[in-house]
GROMACS .gro file of C-alpha atoms in nm:
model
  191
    1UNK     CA    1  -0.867   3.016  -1.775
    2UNK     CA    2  -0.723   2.706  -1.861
    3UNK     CA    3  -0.595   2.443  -1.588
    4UNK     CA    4  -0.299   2.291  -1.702
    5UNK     CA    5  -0.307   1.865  -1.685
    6UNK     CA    6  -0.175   1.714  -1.436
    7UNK     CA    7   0.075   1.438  -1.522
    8UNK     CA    8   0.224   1.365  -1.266
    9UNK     CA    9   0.255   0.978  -1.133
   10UNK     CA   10   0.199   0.822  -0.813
   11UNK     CA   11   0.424   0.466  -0.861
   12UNK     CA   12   0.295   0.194  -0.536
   13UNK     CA   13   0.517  -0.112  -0.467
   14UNK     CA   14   0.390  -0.373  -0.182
   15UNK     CA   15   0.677  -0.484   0.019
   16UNK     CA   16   0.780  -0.831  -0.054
   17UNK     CA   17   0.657  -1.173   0.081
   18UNK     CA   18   0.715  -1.224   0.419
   19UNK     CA   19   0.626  -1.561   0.660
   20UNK     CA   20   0.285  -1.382   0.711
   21UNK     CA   21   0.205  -1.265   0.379
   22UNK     CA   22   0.276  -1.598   0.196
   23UNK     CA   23   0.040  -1.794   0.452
   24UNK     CA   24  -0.230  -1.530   0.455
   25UNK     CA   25  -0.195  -1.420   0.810
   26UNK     CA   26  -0.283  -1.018   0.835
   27UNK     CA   27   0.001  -0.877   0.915
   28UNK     CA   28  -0.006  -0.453   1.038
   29UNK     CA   29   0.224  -0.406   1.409
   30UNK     CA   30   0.393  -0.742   1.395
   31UNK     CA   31   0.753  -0.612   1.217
   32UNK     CA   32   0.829  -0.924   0.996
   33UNK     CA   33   1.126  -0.995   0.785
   34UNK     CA   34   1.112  -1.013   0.389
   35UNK     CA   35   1.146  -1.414   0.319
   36UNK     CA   36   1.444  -1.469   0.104
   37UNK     CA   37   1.251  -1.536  -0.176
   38UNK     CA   38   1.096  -1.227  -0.083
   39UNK     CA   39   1.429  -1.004  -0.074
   40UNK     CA   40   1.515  -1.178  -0.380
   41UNK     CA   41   1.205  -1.034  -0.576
   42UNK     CA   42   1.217  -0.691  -0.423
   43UNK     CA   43   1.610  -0.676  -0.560
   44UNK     CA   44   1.432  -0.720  -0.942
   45UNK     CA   45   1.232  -0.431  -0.846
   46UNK     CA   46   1.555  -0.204  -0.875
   47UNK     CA   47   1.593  -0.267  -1.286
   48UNK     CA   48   1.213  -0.234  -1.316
   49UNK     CA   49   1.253   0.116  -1.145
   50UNK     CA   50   1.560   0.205  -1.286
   51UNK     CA   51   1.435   0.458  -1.579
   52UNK     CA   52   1.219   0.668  -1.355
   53UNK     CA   53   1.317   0.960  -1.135
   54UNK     CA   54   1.086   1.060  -0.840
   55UNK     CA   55   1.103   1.382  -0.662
   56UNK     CA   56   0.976   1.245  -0.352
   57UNK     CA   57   1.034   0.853  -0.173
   58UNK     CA   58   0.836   0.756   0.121
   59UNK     CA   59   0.809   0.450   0.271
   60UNK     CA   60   0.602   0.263   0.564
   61UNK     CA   61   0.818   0.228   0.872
   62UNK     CA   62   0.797  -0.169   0.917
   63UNK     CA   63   1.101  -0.327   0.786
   64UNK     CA   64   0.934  -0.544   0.540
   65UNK     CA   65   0.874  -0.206   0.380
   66UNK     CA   66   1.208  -0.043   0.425
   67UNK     CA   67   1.378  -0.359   0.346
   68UNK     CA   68   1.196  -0.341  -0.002
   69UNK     CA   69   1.235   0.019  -0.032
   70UNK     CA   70   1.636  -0.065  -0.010
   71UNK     CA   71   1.660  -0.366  -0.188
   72UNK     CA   72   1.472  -0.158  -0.469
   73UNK     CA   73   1.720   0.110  -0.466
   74UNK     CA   74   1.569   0.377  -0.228
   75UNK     CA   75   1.799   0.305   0.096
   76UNK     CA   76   1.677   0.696   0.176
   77UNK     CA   77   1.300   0.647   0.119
   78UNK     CA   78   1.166   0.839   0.396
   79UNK     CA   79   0.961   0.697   0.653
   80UNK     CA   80   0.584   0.821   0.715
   81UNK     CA   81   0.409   0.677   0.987
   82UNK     CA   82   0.118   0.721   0.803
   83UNK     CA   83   0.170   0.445   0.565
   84UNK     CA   84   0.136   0.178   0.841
   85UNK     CA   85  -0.070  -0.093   0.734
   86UNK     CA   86  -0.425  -0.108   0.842
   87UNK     CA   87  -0.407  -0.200   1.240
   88UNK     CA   88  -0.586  -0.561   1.270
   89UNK     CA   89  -0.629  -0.516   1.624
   90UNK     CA   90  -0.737  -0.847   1.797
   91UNK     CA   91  -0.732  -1.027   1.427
   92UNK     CA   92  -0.347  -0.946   1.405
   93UNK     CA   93  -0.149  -1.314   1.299
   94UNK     CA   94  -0.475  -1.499   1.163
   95UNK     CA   95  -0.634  -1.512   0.877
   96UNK     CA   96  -0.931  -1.484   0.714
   97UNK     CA   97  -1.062  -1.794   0.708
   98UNK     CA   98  -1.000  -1.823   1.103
   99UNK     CA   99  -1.173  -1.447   1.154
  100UNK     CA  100  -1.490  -1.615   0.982
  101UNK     CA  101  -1.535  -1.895   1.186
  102UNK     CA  102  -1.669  -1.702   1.462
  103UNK     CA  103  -1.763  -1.400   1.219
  104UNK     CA  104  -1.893  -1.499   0.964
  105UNK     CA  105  -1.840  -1.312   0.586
  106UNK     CA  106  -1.603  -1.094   0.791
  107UNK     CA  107  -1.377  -0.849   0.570
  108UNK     CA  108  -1.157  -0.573   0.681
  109UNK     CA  109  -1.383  -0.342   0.452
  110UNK     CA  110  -1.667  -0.407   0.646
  111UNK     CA  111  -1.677  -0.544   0.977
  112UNK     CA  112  -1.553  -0.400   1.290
  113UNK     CA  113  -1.190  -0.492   1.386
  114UNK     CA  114  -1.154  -0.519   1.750
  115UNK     CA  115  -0.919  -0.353   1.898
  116UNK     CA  116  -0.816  -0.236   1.569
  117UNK     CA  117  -0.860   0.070   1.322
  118UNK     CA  118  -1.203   0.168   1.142
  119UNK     CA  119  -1.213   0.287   0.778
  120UNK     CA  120  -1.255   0.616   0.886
  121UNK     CA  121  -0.937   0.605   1.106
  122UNK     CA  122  -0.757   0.457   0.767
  123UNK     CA  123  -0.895   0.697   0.510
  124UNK     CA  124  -0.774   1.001   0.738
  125UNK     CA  125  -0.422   0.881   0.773
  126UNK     CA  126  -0.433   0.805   0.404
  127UNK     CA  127  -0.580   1.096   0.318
  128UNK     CA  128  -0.303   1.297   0.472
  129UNK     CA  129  -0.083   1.084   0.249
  130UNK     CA  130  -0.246   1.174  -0.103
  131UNK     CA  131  -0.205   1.570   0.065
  132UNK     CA  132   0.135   1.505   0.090
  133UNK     CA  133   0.160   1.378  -0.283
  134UNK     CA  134  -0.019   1.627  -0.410
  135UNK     CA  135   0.207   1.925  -0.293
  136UNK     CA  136   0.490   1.727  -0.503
  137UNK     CA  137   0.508   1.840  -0.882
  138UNK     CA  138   0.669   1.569  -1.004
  139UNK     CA  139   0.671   1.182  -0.942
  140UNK     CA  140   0.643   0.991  -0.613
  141UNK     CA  141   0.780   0.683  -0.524
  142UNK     CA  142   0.575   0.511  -0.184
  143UNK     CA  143   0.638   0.147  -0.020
  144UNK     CA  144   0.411   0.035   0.176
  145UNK     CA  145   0.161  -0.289   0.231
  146UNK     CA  146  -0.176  -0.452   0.086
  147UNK     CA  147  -0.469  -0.303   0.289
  148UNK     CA  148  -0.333   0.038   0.351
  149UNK     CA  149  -0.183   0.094  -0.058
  150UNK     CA  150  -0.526  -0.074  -0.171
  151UNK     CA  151  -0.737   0.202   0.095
  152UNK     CA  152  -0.477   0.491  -0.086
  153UNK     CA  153  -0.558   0.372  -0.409
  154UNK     CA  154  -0.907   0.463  -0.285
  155UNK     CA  155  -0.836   0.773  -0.202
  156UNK     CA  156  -0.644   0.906  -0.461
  157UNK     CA  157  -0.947   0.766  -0.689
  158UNK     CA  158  -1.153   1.001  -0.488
  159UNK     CA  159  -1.361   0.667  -0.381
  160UNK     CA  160  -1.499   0.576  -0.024
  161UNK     CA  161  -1.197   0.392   0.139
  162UNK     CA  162  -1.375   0.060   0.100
  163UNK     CA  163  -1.355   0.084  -0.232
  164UNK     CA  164  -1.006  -0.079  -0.200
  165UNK     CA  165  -1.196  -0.409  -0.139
  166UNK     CA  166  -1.106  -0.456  -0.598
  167UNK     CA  167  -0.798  -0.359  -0.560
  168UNK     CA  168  -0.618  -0.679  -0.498
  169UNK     CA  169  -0.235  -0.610  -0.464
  170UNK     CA  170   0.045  -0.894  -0.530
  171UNK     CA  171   0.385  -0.880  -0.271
  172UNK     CA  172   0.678  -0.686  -0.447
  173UNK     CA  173   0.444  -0.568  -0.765
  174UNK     CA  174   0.465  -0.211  -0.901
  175UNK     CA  175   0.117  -0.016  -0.978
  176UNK     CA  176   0.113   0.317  -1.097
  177UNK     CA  177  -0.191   0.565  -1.033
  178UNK     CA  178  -0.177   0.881  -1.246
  179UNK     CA  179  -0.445   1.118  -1.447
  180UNK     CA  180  -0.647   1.053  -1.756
  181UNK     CA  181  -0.794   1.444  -1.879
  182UNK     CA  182  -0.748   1.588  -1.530
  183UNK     CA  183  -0.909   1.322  -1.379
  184UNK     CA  184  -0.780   1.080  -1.105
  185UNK     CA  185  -0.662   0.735  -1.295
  186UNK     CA  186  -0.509   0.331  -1.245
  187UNK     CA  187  -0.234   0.347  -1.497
  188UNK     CA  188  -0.073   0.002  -1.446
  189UNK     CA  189  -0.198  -0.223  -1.134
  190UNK     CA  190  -0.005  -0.545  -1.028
  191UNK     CA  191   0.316  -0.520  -1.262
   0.00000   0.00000   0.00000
């Protein structure tokens, strides 16, 4: 017996810039704003999208990602708490380069985060996510933020969560995951 390919496509937009995101500060609880240049890039993202039809819209429930998710075209994208971005704990507000002066070589993919989540704790959450795709036959639509669409990405991959360490996602950029001969693919990253 014969299983039939899968085609359909998993479409990932990172909200758009916000105070935080532009300056590199790691941004998960803290509910930011979009920037205007920010709401003015996520509004392009609504011709980009235009031609495609999903059967299913989620989005993060920060307001950077809702905000995107409207300004896009999806005022009705519905909210999973699942697609919070990856909780930076103690290291919430600073950036990299500030984690590593006390830690140094510090990443999110491998060091602990006080206070904050642990890979595992992400790839679960995420995990539940790609479930939730899956159980959709046609095309999904999901908003959400850098660490937690990169972990996803991951997922959906079938890789360890880490794994979204070369994934590097751009504010307000489209990426599409999908299937190459029934296997888990990266269509189009970063557009």
């Amino acid at each position: 017996m014969t299983t039939p390919e899968r085609t359909d496509q998993l479409f990932l937009v990172r909200h758009g810039e916000t105070e935080w995101s532009r300056s590199g500060r790691h941004t998960s609880v803290t509910d930011l704003p979009l920037t205007a240049d920010g709401e003015q890039v996520a509004a392009s993202l609504k011709q980009r999208l235009a031609a495609e039809n999903f059967d299913l819209v989620l989005t993060s429930p920060r307001q950077r990602a809702r905000r995107t998710a409207e300004l896009a075209g999806y005022p009705a994208a519905e909210v999973d708490d699942d697609l919070v971005e990856w909780d930076y704990g103690d290291y919430e507000g600073i950036t990299t380069a500030q984690i590593r002066e006390t830690v140094p070589g510090w990443t999110v993919w491998d060091d602990p985060v006080p206070n904050g989540e642990t890979p595992a704790q992400v790839a679960a959450r995420l995990d539940r996510v790609n479930a939730r795709i899956a159980a959709v036959d046609g095309d999904v639509l999901v908003f959400g933020h850098s660490h937690a669409l990169r972990a996803l990405t991951a997922r959906w991959l079938e890789l360890d969560v880490t794994a979204g360490r070369h994934f590097v996602l751009n504010t307000a950029t489209i990426s599409v995951l999908g299937w190459e001969r029934g296997s888990p693919a990266v269509h189009h990253w970063n557009n």
